Amino acid sequence: MRIVHIADTHLGFRQLHRVNDAGRNVREQDVYDAFERAIELIVELRPAAVVHAGDLFDSYHPSTAAINVALDGFQRLREAGIPVVVIAGNHSTPRVVAAEHIFELLRRFGSVHVVHGGSQVIDLGELAVHGVAHNNDAKAMGETIRAARPSAEHRFNVLVAHTGLDRIKALVGSESGSVILPGSVLAEALAFDYVALGHYHTFHGAGQNGAWAGSLERLSWADDAEKGVVEVDLAADCMSADFLTLHPIAWRPQIRLDTINAATLGDGDLTAEIIARADGHELDGAMVALRIINVTAAQWSAIDRNRIDDAFRACLHFEYAPDLVGGPDMTGAPPALREFLLDWPGLRDKRLNSDDFIARAESCLAQADEELAAR
């Protein structure tokens, strides 16, 4: 029996302030396109079932567009005779108990099996899918996963959960409500034929019999992994090469250019050095980042930004923030706005709603862009 495992689709995700001809945020559309490509590939693979391991939506109150994309995709799978089980991740789970869960809408109109607010075993003939939805109480969620046991009445058993493990480096940054559990929880899940996990955005093995599927689109500079859907052969030995297969799908090009050390330039032209970094790269429509270290204030003020903008005009986005001499250490690529704001003190201690806070910040920046463009 073959199934497909996907996760972290984050429908409704937005980034940057670029819109397409339809007026939609370009990065939001990238995420929708990746989901639709995944659906097309799944229909071609014709698995016995699809399990989605959480964070279907980027928010627990998704836009109409995000809901429509999800419903359309699940409808295609239903028409192909492929059952789908979706569990709630931390992004799709309200922080307030009284809030209505968006998955109730999917239950009514999406023709999918949804699990939220607890755990549930979905009977799919020979296959039992044990879904453990995100719980804002990490201890309770861990206990639910530890207590899960395969069904003796089914030939195959799959455990689905949305969690990180304390021994795995995360690539999703700090997230409100995310759960990180001890690695020992997987040791108690070895009796399952497969453990389908969500939360980490890169395809990554988890113990002997599990994996994180990763996201379908790169959502941060920290993520440089290949994207795709994971096909699992439940009848194969979990230690064999046939057990897991990542089927790639296309994603927007994301390029991190070689770092420039401005201290080695002497009296050289920093502008020319920045422009030269474009050589040999296909920049059309790409997300591009360049780190420049050991830059003096004089060097930075002397660059010709118009020439640089012209050289990288084909990019969807080009960022080249400097590490100034005597300034703070900016190790790694410059963080995306969302990643930066998610570490804001008011969000870390949950005094503020992350989605509302980030939406307001993006709105202010968009207004500033418009005012600057009008000058």
mmCIF file of C-alpha atoms in Angstrom:
data_model
loop_
_atom_site.group_PDB
_atom_site.id
_atom_site.type_symbol
_atom_site.label_atom_id
_atom_site.label_comp_id
_atom_site.label_asym_id
_atom_site.label_seq_id
_atom_site.Cartn_x
_atom_site.Cartn_y
_atom_site.Cartn_z
ATOM 1 C CA MET A 1 0.000 0.000 0.000
ATOM 2 C CA ARG A 2 1.330 3.439 -0.992
ATOM 3 C CA ILE A 3 0.341 6.739 0.625
ATOM 4 C CA VAL A 4 1.464 10.325 0.101
ATOM 5 C CA HIS A 5 2.604 12.526 2.966
ATOM 6 C CA ILE A 6 2.566 16.344 2.719
ATOM 7 C CA ALA A 7 2.642 19.098 5.345
ATOM 8 C CA ASP A 8 3.226 22.798 6.021
ATOM 9 C CA THR A 9 1.494 24.086 2.914
ATOM 10 C CA HIS A 10 0.780 27.403 4.709
ATOM 11 C CA LEU A 11 -1.947 28.495 2.315
ATOM 12 C CA GLY A 12 -2.395 32.242 2.683
ATOM 13 C CA PHE A 13 1.273 32.932 3.503
ATOM 14 C CA ARG A 14 2.406 36.396 2.399
ATOM 15 C CA GLN A 15 5.835 37.905 1.979
ATOM 16 C CA LEU A 16 7.235 41.084 0.419
ATOM 17 C CA HIS A 17 5.011 43.733 -1.097
ATOM 18 C CA ARG A 18 4.840 42.619 -4.716
ATOM 19 C CA VAL A 19 1.497 41.877 -6.350
ATOM 20 C CA ASN A 20 0.680 40.124 -9.617
ATOM 21 C CA ASP A 21 -1.646 41.322 -12.377
ATOM 22 C CA ALA A 22 -4.623 40.066 -10.379
ATOM 23 C CA GLY A 23 -3.603 42.186 -7.385
ATOM 24 C CA ARG A 24 -2.581 39.196 -5.277
ATOM 25 C CA ASN A 25 0.627 39.032 -3.269
ATOM 26 C CA VAL A 26 3.153 37.212 -5.470
ATOM 27 C CA ARG A 27 4.533 35.029 -2.693
ATOM 28 C CA GLU A 28 1.011 34.119 -1.622
ATOM 29 C CA GLN A 29 0.361 32.973 -5.189
ATOM 30 C CA ASP A 30 3.632 30.986 -5.152
ATOM 31 C CA VAL A 31 2.298 28.989 -2.212
ATOM 32 C CA TYR A 32 -1.020 28.364 -3.977
ATOM 33 C CA ASP A 33 0.788 27.281 -7.149
ATOM 34 C CA ALA A 34 2.984 24.855 -5.190
ATOM 35 C CA PHE A 35 -0.101 23.314 -3.566
ATOM 36 C CA GLU A 36 -1.826 22.914 -6.930
ATOM 37 C CA ARG A 37 1.294 21.308 -8.447
ATOM 38 C CA ALA A 38 1.386 18.902 -5.513
ATOM 39 C CA ILE A 39 -2.273 17.986 -6.074
ATOM 40 C CA GLU A 40 -1.589 17.309 -9.773
ATOM 41 C CA LEU A 41 1.361 15.080 -8.881
ATOM 42 C CA ILE A 42 -0.646 13.185 -6.265
ATOM 43 C CA VAL A 43 -3.408 12.480 -8.790
ATOM 44 C CA GLU A 44 -0.750 11.053 -11.129
ATOM 45 C CA LEU A 45 0.728 8.882 -8.344
ATOM 46 C CA ARG A 46 -2.737 7.579 -7.356
ATOM 47 C CA PRO A 47 -1.875 6.601 -3.765
ATOM 48 C CA ALA A 48 -4.282 4.787 -1.473
ATOM 49 C CA ALA A 49 -4.515 7.904 0.714
ATOM 50 C CA VAL A 50 -2.990 11.309 1.460
ATOM 51 C CA VAL A 51 -2.046 12.465 4.955
ATOM 52 C CA HIS A 52 -1.423 16.157 5.621
ATOM 53 C CA ALA A 53 0.595 16.620 8.818
ATOM 54 C CA GLY A 54 -0.510 20.118 9.776
ATOM 55 C CA ASP A 55 -0.290 23.820 8.959
ATOM 56 C CA LEU A 56 -2.582 23.547 5.977
ATOM 57 C CA PHE A 57 -3.232 27.279 6.384
ATOM 58 C CA ASP A 58 -0.811 29.991 7.496
ATOM 59 C CA SER A 59 -3.424 31.341 9.895
ATOM 60 C CA TYR A 60 -6.330 30.004 11.930
ATOM 61 C CA HIS A 61 -8.526 32.618 10.200
ATOM 62 C CA PRO A 62 -7.445 32.131 6.543
ATOM 63 C CA SER A 63 -8.546 34.314 3.663
ATOM 64 C CA THR A 64 -11.300 33.322 1.267
ATOM 65 C CA ALA A 65 -8.646 32.760 -1.398
ATOM 66 C CA ALA A 66 -6.735 30.307 0.810
ATOM 67 C CA ILE A 67 -9.901 28.400 1.674
ATOM 68 C CA ASN A 68 -10.908 28.191 -1.994
ATOM 69 C CA VAL A 69 -7.506 26.792 -2.997
ATOM 70 C CA ALA A 70 -7.736 24.130 -0.288
ATOM 71 C CA LEU A 71 -11.296 23.145 -1.182
ATOM 72 C CA ASP A 72 -10.515 22.993 -4.915
ATOM 73 C CA GLY A 73 -7.453 20.811 -4.305
ATOM 74 C CA PHE A 74 -9.269 18.396 -2.023
ATOM 75 C CA GLN A 75 -12.159 18.209 -4.470
ATOM 76 C CA ARG A 76 -9.746 17.055 -7.186
ATOM 77 C CA LEU A 77 -8.430 14.328 -4.909
ATOM 78 C CA ARG A 78 -11.971 13.253 -4.015
ATOM 79 C CA GLU A 79 -12.888 13.016 -7.701
ATOM 80 C CA ALA A 80 -9.780 10.841 -8.208
ATOM 81 C CA GLY A 81 -10.957 8.526 -5.418
ATOM 82 C CA ILE A 82 -8.080 9.444 -3.083
ATOM 83 C CA PRO A 83 -9.088 9.914 0.579
ATOM 84 C CA VAL A 84 -7.382 12.688 2.541
ATOM 85 C CA VAL A 85 -6.700 13.071 6.261
ATOM 86 C CA VAL A 86 -5.670 16.528 7.508
ATOM 87 C CA ILE A 87 -4.625 17.321 11.069
ATOM 88 C CA ALA A 88 -4.441 20.798 12.593
ATOM 89 C CA GLY A 89 -1.001 22.322 13.156
ATOM 90 C CA ASN A 90 -0.138 25.278 15.366
ATOM 91 C CA HIS A 91 -0.819 27.823 12.592
ATOM 92 C CA SER A 92 -4.329 26.428 12.062
ATOM 93 C CA THR A 93 -5.248 26.219 15.746
ATOM 94 C CA PRO A 94 -6.955 29.165 17.487
ATOM 95 C CA ARG A 95 -5.363 30.372 20.712
ATOM 96 C CA VAL A 96 -8.833 30.927 22.204
ATOM 97 C CA VAL A 97 -10.833 27.796 23.043
ATOM 98 C CA ALA A 98 -14.161 29.443 22.164
ATOM 99 C CA ALA A 99 -13.055 30.299 18.605
ATOM 100 C CA GLU A 100 -14.640 28.203 15.851
ATOM 101 C CA HIS A 101 -12.065 26.042 14.067
ATOM 102 C CA ILE A 102 -11.711 26.566 10.315
ATOM 103 C CA PHE A 103 -11.500 22.778 9.889
ATOM 104 C CA GLU A 104 -15.216 22.558 10.581
ATOM 105 C CA LEU A 105 -15.711 24.234 7.211
ATOM 106 C CA LEU A 106 -13.468 21.622 5.575
ATOM 107 C CA ARG A 107 -15.427 18.880 7.282
ATOM 108 C CA ARG A 108 -18.684 20.144 5.771
ATOM 109 C CA PHE A 109 -17.545 21.071 2.279
ATOM 110 C CA GLY A 110 -14.033 19.744 1.734
ATOM 111 C CA SER A 111 -14.695 16.010 1.408
ATOM 112 C CA VAL A 112 -11.739 15.312 3.704
ATOM 113 C CA HIS A 113 -11.217 13.737 7.109
ATOM 114 C CA VAL A 114 -10.092 16.455 9.533
ATOM 115 C CA VAL A 115 -8.656 16.116 13.022
ATOM 116 C CA HIS A 116 -8.541 19.076 15.394
ATOM 117 C CA GLY A 117 -8.960 19.645 19.103
ATOM 118 C CA GLY A 118 -7.685 16.205 20.056
ATOM 119 C CA SER A 119 -6.931 12.874 18.407
ATOM 120 C CA GLN A 120 -8.896 10.546 16.164
ATOM 121 C CA VAL A 121 -8.425 7.269 14.319
ATOM 122 C CA ILE A 122 -9.611 7.410 10.707
ATOM 123 C CA ASP A 123 -10.641 4.049 9.219
ATOM 124 C CA LEU A 124 -9.640 3.784 5.547
ATOM 125 C CA GLY A 125 -10.154 0.071 4.932
ATOM 126 C CA GLU A 126 -6.851 -1.723 5.440
ATOM 127 C CA LEU A 127 -5.316 1.538 6.664
ATOM 128 C CA ALA A 128 -5.862 3.238 10.030
ATOM 129 C CA VAL A 129 -4.644 6.843 10.266
ATOM 130 C CA HIS A 130 -4.078 7.963 13.861
ATOM 131 C CA GLY A 131 -4.254 11.758 13.756
ATOM 132 C CA VAL A 132 -2.976 13.798 16.688
ATOM 133 C CA ALA A 133 -3.905 17.454 16.209
ATOM 134 C CA HIS A 134 -1.865 20.331 17.581
ATOM 135 C CA ASN A 135 -2.586 21.144 21.207
ATOM 136 C CA ASN A 136 -1.542 24.440 22.777
ATOM 137 C CA ASP A 137 -0.797 22.357 25.877
ATOM 138 C CA ALA A 138 2.478 20.696 24.858
ATOM 139 C CA LYS A 139 2.432 18.245 27.771
ATOM 140 C CA ALA A 140 -1.052 16.995 26.895
ATOM 141 C CA MET A 141 -0.089 16.638 23.232
ATOM 142 C CA GLY A 142 3.020 14.644 24.131
ATOM 143 C CA GLU A 143 1.001 12.324 26.333
ATOM 144 C CA THR A 144 -1.502 11.759 23.512
ATOM 145 C CA ILE A 145 1.274 10.790 21.083
ATOM 146 C CA ARG A 146 2.889 8.472 23.630
ATOM 147 C CA ALA A 147 -0.458 6.777 24.290
ATOM 148 C CA ALA A 148 -1.195 6.101 20.614
ATOM 149 C CA ARG A 149 -1.151 2.419 19.655
ATOM 150 C CA PRO A 150 -1.622 0.679 16.277
ATOM 151 C CA SER A 151 -4.971 -0.925 15.577
ATOM 152 C CA ALA A 152 -4.838 -4.708 15.419
ATOM 153 C CA GLU A 153 -7.880 -4.653 13.131
ATOM 154 C CA HIS A 154 -5.982 -2.899 10.327
ATOM 155 C CA ARG A 155 -3.156 -4.161 8.159
ATOM 156 C CA PHE A 156 -1.382 -0.778 8.141
ATOM 157 C CA ASN A 157 -1.198 1.955 10.774
ATOM 158 C CA VAL A 158 0.082 5.510 10.287
ATOM 159 C CA LEU A 159 0.575 8.068 13.068
ATOM 160 C CA VAL A 160 0.272 11.740 12.039
ATOM 161 C CA ALA A 161 1.404 14.633 14.260
ATOM 162 C CA HIS A 162 2.607 18.221 13.995
ATOM 163 C CA THR A 163 5.574 18.736 16.278
ATOM 164 C CA GLY A 164 9.264 19.435 16.498
ATOM 165 C CA LEU A 165 11.785 17.411 18.473
ATOM 166 C CA ASP A 166 14.322 18.897 20.839
ATOM 167 C CA ARG A 167 17.226 17.142 19.125
ATOM 168 C CA ILE A 168 16.444 18.493 15.638
ATOM 169 C CA LYS A 169 17.485 21.982 14.523
ATOM 170 C CA ALA A 170 14.434 23.955 13.423
ATOM 171 C CA LEU A 171 14.263 25.957 10.201
ATOM 172 C CA VAL A 172 10.970 27.668 10.910
ATOM 173 C CA GLY A 173 12.074 30.219 13.492
ATOM 174 C CA SER A 174 10.188 31.042 16.654
ATOM 175 C CA GLU A 175 6.476 30.388 16.234
ATOM 176 C CA SER A 176 3.630 31.198 18.557
ATOM 177 C CA GLY A 177 2.105 28.010 19.965
ATOM 178 C CA SER A 178 4.619 25.610 18.403
ATOM 179 C CA VAL A 179 5.335 22.371 20.263
ATOM 180 C CA ILE A 180 8.798 20.843 20.661
ATOM 181 C CA LEU A 181 8.745 17.403 22.271
ATOM 182 C CA PRO A 182 11.500 15.108 23.566
ATOM 183 C CA GLY A 183 12.960 12.807 20.930
ATOM 184 C CA SER A 184 11.912 9.837 23.044
ATOM 185 C CA VAL A 185 8.319 10.167 21.802
ATOM 186 C CA LEU A 186 9.364 8.573 18.505
ATOM 187 C CA ALA A 187 10.874 5.607 20.286
ATOM 188 C CA GLU A 188 7.375 4.752 21.459
ATOM 189 C CA ALA A 189 5.965 4.966 17.925
ATOM 190 C CA LEU A 190 8.090 2.204 16.374
ATOM 191 C CA ALA A 191 5.090 -0.109 16.264
ATOM 192 C CA PHE A 192 3.475 2.082 13.599
ATOM 193 C CA ASP A 193 4.213 1.379 9.952
ATOM 194 C CA TYR A 194 4.932 5.074 9.442
ATOM 195 C CA VAL A 195 5.021 8.316 11.443
ATOM 196 C CA ALA A 196 4.070 11.321 9.296
ATOM 197 C CA LEU A 197 5.270 14.571 10.849
ATOM 198 C CA GLY A 198 4.790 18.250 10.147
ATOM 199 C CA HIS A 199 6.333 21.493 11.490
ATOM 200 C CA TYR A 200 9.884 21.470 10.091
ATOM 201 C CA HIS A 201 10.003 22.832 6.552
ATOM 202 C CA THR A 202 12.662 20.501 5.163
ATOM 203 C CA PHE A 203 12.254 16.847 4.211
ATOM 204 C CA HIS A 204 13.983 15.043 7.055
ATOM 205 C CA GLY A 205 13.954 11.502 8.404
ATOM 206 C CA ALA A 206 12.585 10.959 11.902
ATOM 207 C CA GLY A 207 13.705 7.784 13.598
ATOM 208 C CA GLN A 208 13.516 4.490 11.745
ATOM 209 C CA ASN A 209 9.956 4.748 10.495
ATOM 210 C CA GLY A 210 9.056 8.418 10.103
ATOM 211 C CA ALA A 211 9.801 11.722 8.409
ATOM 212 C CA TRP A 212 8.930 15.365 8.174
ATOM 213 C CA ALA A 213 7.590 16.009 4.678
ATOM 214 C CA GLY A 214 8.728 19.639 4.663
ATOM 215 C CA SER A 215 6.923 22.569 3.066
ATOM 216 C CA LEU A 216 6.025 22.767 -0.628
ATOM 217 C CA GLU A 217 7.611 26.191 -1.094
ATOM 218 C CA ARG A 218 10.648 27.833 0.481
ATOM 219 C CA LEU A 219 9.290 30.290 3.027
ATOM 220 C CA SER A 220 12.525 31.630 4.535
ATOM 221 C CA TRP A 221 16.187 32.145 3.655
ATOM 222 C CA ALA A 222 17.127 29.437 6.148
ATOM 223 C CA ASP A 223 15.433 26.873 3.924
ATOM 224 C CA ASP A 224 17.420 25.721 0.894
ATOM 225 C CA ALA A 225 15.943 22.212 0.693
ATOM 226 C CA GLU A 226 14.387 20.473 -2.287
ATOM 227 C CA LYS A 227 10.592 20.532 -2.229
ATOM 228 C CA GLY A 228 8.104 17.828 -3.110
ATOM 229 C CA VAL A 229 5.585 15.265 -1.929
ATOM 230 C CA VAL A 230 6.673 12.174 0.004
ATOM 231 C CA GLU A 231 5.477 8.807 -1.265
ATOM 232 C CA VAL A 232 5.544 6.056 1.360
ATOM 233 C CA ASP A 233 5.399 2.343 0.546
ATOM 234 C CA LEU A 234 3.913 0.928 3.739
ATOM 235 C CA ALA A 235 4.563 -2.643 2.568
ATOM 236 C CA ALA A 236 8.306 -2.015 2.190
ATOM 237 C CA ASP A 237 10.923 -2.427 4.894
ATOM 238 C CA CYS A 238 11.337 0.933 6.625
ATOM 239 C CA MET A 239 15.124 0.598 6.270
ATOM 240 C CA SER A 240 14.968 0.065 2.501
ATOM 241 C CA ALA A 241 15.403 2.659 -0.227
ATOM 242 C CA ASP A 242 11.874 1.929 -1.452
ATOM 243 C CA PHE A 243 10.234 3.026 1.802
ATOM 244 C CA LEU A 244 10.340 6.811 1.188
ATOM 245 C CA THR A 245 10.479 8.659 -2.124
ATOM 246 C CA LEU A 246 10.513 12.451 -2.439
ATOM 247 C CA HIS A 247 8.870 13.472 -5.717
ATOM 248 C CA PRO A 248 10.119 17.014 -6.475
ATOM 249 C CA ILE A 249 7.904 19.894 -7.504
ATOM 250 C CA ALA A 250 9.036 23.290 -8.814
ATOM 251 C CA TRP A 251 9.471 26.245 -6.471
ATOM 252 C CA ARG A 252 10.462 29.885 -6.960
ATOM 253 C CA PRO A 253 14.259 30.187 -7.388
ATOM 254 C CA GLN A 254 15.961 31.379 -4.229
ATOM 255 C CA ILE A 255 19.614 32.374 -4.555
ATOM 256 C CA ARG A 256 22.115 33.305 -1.862
ATOM 257 C CA LEU A 257 25.052 34.976 -3.579
ATOM 258 C CA ASP A 258 28.646 34.585 -2.400
ATOM 259 C CA THR A 259 29.453 36.907 0.503
ATOM 260 C CA ILE A 260 31.436 40.084 -0.214
ATOM 261 C CA ASN A 261 34.137 41.015 2.283
ATOM 262 C CA ALA A 262 34.381 44.777 1.779
ATOM 263 C CA ALA A 263 37.609 44.918 3.793
ATOM 264 C CA THR A 264 39.435 43.155 0.934
ATOM 265 C CA LEU A 265 38.382 45.733 -1.652
ATOM 266 C CA GLY A 266 40.654 48.554 -0.477
ATOM 267 C CA ASP A 267 39.786 51.495 -2.699
ATOM 268 C CA GLY A 268 37.888 49.171 -5.026
ATOM 269 C CA ASP A 269 34.360 49.858 -6.200
ATOM 270 C CA LEU A 270 31.833 48.148 -3.922
ATOM 271 C CA THR A 271 29.059 48.896 -6.411
ATOM 272 C CA ALA A 272 30.907 47.014 -9.158
ATOM 273 C CA GLU A 273 31.595 44.113 -6.799
ATOM 274 C CA ILE A 274 27.898 43.837 -5.925
ATOM 275 C CA ILE A 275 26.863 43.925 -9.586
ATOM 276 C CA ALA A 276 29.498 41.312 -10.485
ATOM 277 C CA ARG A 277 27.839 38.863 -8.118
ATOM 278 C CA ALA A 278 24.959 38.595 -10.609
ATOM 279 C CA ASP A 279 27.210 36.951 -13.208
ATOM 280 C CA GLY A 280 26.408 33.319 -13.922
ATOM 281 C CA HIS A 281 23.021 33.336 -12.203
ATOM 282 C CA GLU A 282 19.549 33.134 -13.728
ATOM 283 C CA LEU A 283 17.904 35.997 -11.861
ATOM 284 C CA ASP A 284 14.611 36.246 -13.706
ATOM 285 C CA GLY A 285 11.865 36.107 -11.076
ATOM 286 C CA ALA A 286 14.275 34.886 -8.372
ATOM 287 C CA MET A 287 14.510 35.742 -4.696
ATOM 288 C CA VAL A 288 18.126 36.885 -4.215
ATOM 289 C CA ALA A 289 20.095 37.760 -1.084
ATOM 290 C CA LEU A 290 23.665 39.027 -0.723
ATOM 291 C CA ARG A 291 25.599 39.409 2.503
ATOM 292 C CA ILE A 292 28.260 42.155 2.641
ATOM 293 C CA ILE A 293 30.578 42.092 5.657
ATOM 294 C CA ASN A 294 33.151 44.507 7.082
ATOM 295 C CA VAL A 295 31.599 47.516 5.360
ATOM 296 C CA THR A 296 32.574 51.017 6.467
ATOM 297 C CA ALA A 297 29.988 53.766 6.614
ATOM 298 C CA ALA A 298 31.901 55.605 3.872
ATOM 299 C CA GLN A 299 31.850 52.575 1.555
ATOM 300 C CA TRP A 300 28.142 52.037 2.102
ATOM 301 C CA SER A 301 27.188 55.672 1.509
ATOM 302 C CA ALA A 302 29.203 55.690 -1.731
ATOM 303 C CA ILE A 303 27.413 52.819 -3.502
ATOM 304 C CA ASP A 304 25.331 53.623 -6.567
ATOM 305 C CA ARG A 305 21.928 52.168 -5.727
ATOM 306 C CA ASN A 306 20.447 52.993 -9.135
ATOM 307 C CA ARG A 307 23.111 50.913 -10.920
ATOM 308 C CA ILE A 308 22.566 48.060 -8.474
ATOM 309 C CA ASP A 309 18.790 48.203 -8.928
ATOM 310 C CA ASP A 310 19.220 48.085 -12.713
ATOM 311 C CA ALA A 311 21.543 45.063 -12.494
ATOM 312 C CA PHE A 312 19.071 43.089 -10.398
ATOM 313 C CA ARG A 313 15.859 44.403 -11.908
ATOM 314 C CA ALA A 314 14.878 40.951 -13.223
ATOM 315 C CA CYS A 315 14.670 39.595 -9.654
ATOM 316 C CA LEU A 316 11.400 39.375 -7.833
ATOM 317 C CA HIS A 317 13.314 40.538 -4.767
ATOM 318 C CA PHE A 318 16.935 41.490 -4.045
ATOM 319 C CA GLU A 319 18.213 42.297 -0.561
ATOM 320 C CA TYR A 320 21.757 43.285 0.280
ATOM 321 C CA ALA A 321 21.936 44.590 3.833
ATOM 322 C CA PRO A 322 25.499 45.226 5.102
ATOM 323 C CA ASP A 323 27.308 44.212 8.272
ATOM 324 C CA LEU A 324 28.860 47.586 9.084
ATOM 325 C CA VAL A 325 32.266 47.784 10.765
ATOM 326 C CA GLY A 326 31.572 48.352 14.433
ATOM 327 C CA GLY A 327 27.904 47.433 13.985
ATOM 328 C CA PRO A 328 26.006 44.435 15.366
ATOM 329 C CA ASP A 329 26.829 40.941 14.130
ATOM 330 C CA MET A 330 24.410 39.961 11.337
ATOM 331 C CA THR A 331 25.419 36.329 10.926
ATOM 332 C CA GLY A 332 23.519 34.607 8.168
ATOM 333 C CA ALA A 333 21.106 36.050 5.642
ATOM 334 C CA PRO A 334 18.943 39.038 6.598
ATOM 335 C CA PRO A 335 15.762 37.757 8.225
ATOM 336 C CA ALA A 336 12.411 38.057 6.505
ATOM 337 C CA LEU A 337 9.992 40.471 8.128
ATOM 338 C CA ARG A 338 7.781 37.717 9.519
ATOM 339 C CA GLU A 339 10.711 35.881 11.095
ATOM 340 C CA PHE A 340 11.952 39.116 12.675
ATOM 341 C CA LEU A 341 8.573 40.077 14.092
ATOM 342 C CA LEU A 342 7.838 36.615 15.459
ATOM 343 C CA ASP A 343 10.718 37.145 17.881
ATOM 344 C CA TRP A 344 9.190 40.400 19.181
ATOM 345 C CA PRO A 345 8.833 40.272 23.005
ATOM 346 C CA GLY A 346 5.083 40.866 22.888
ATOM 347 C CA LEU A 347 4.632 37.816 20.668
ATOM 348 C CA ARG A 348 6.984 35.565 22.569
ATOM 349 C CA ASP A 349 4.989 36.016 25.777
ATOM 350 C CA LYS A 350 1.698 35.835 23.804
ATOM 351 C CA ARG A 351 0.473 39.298 24.817
ATOM 352 C CA LEU A 352 -0.145 40.070 21.141
ATOM 353 C CA ASN A 353 -1.793 38.106 18.340
ATOM 354 C CA SER A 354 0.975 37.248 15.855
ATOM 355 C CA ASP A 355 -1.185 37.344 12.718
ATOM 356 C CA ASP A 356 -2.703 40.748 13.549
ATOM 357 C CA PHE A 357 0.672 42.168 14.592
ATOM 358 C CA ILE A 358 2.414 41.059 11.400
ATOM 359 C CA ALA A 359 -0.488 42.198 9.209
ATOM 360 C CA ARG A 360 -0.284 45.694 10.718
ATOM 361 C CA ALA A 361 3.479 45.842 10.186
ATOM 362 C CA GLU A 362 3.127 44.756 6.546
ATOM 363 C CA SER A 363 0.385 47.327 6.024
ATOM 364 C CA CYS A 364 2.592 50.118 7.387
ATOM 365 C CA LEU A 365 5.499 49.087 5.158
ATOM 366 C CA ALA A 366 3.248 48.875 2.103
ATOM 367 C CA GLN A 367 1.968 52.386 2.806
ATOM 368 C CA ALA A 368 5.560 53.641 3.168
ATOM 369 C CA ASP A 369 6.479 52.028 -0.172
ATOM 370 C CA GLU A 370 3.592 53.779 -1.886
ATOM 371 C CA GLU A 371 4.518 57.157 -0.373
ATOM 372 C CA LEU A 372 8.159 56.801 -1.412
ATOM 373 C CA ALA A 373 7.181 55.729 -4.944
ATOM 374 C CA ALA A 374 4.957 58.779 -5.268
ATOM 375 C CA ARG A 375 7.798 61.218 -4.516
#
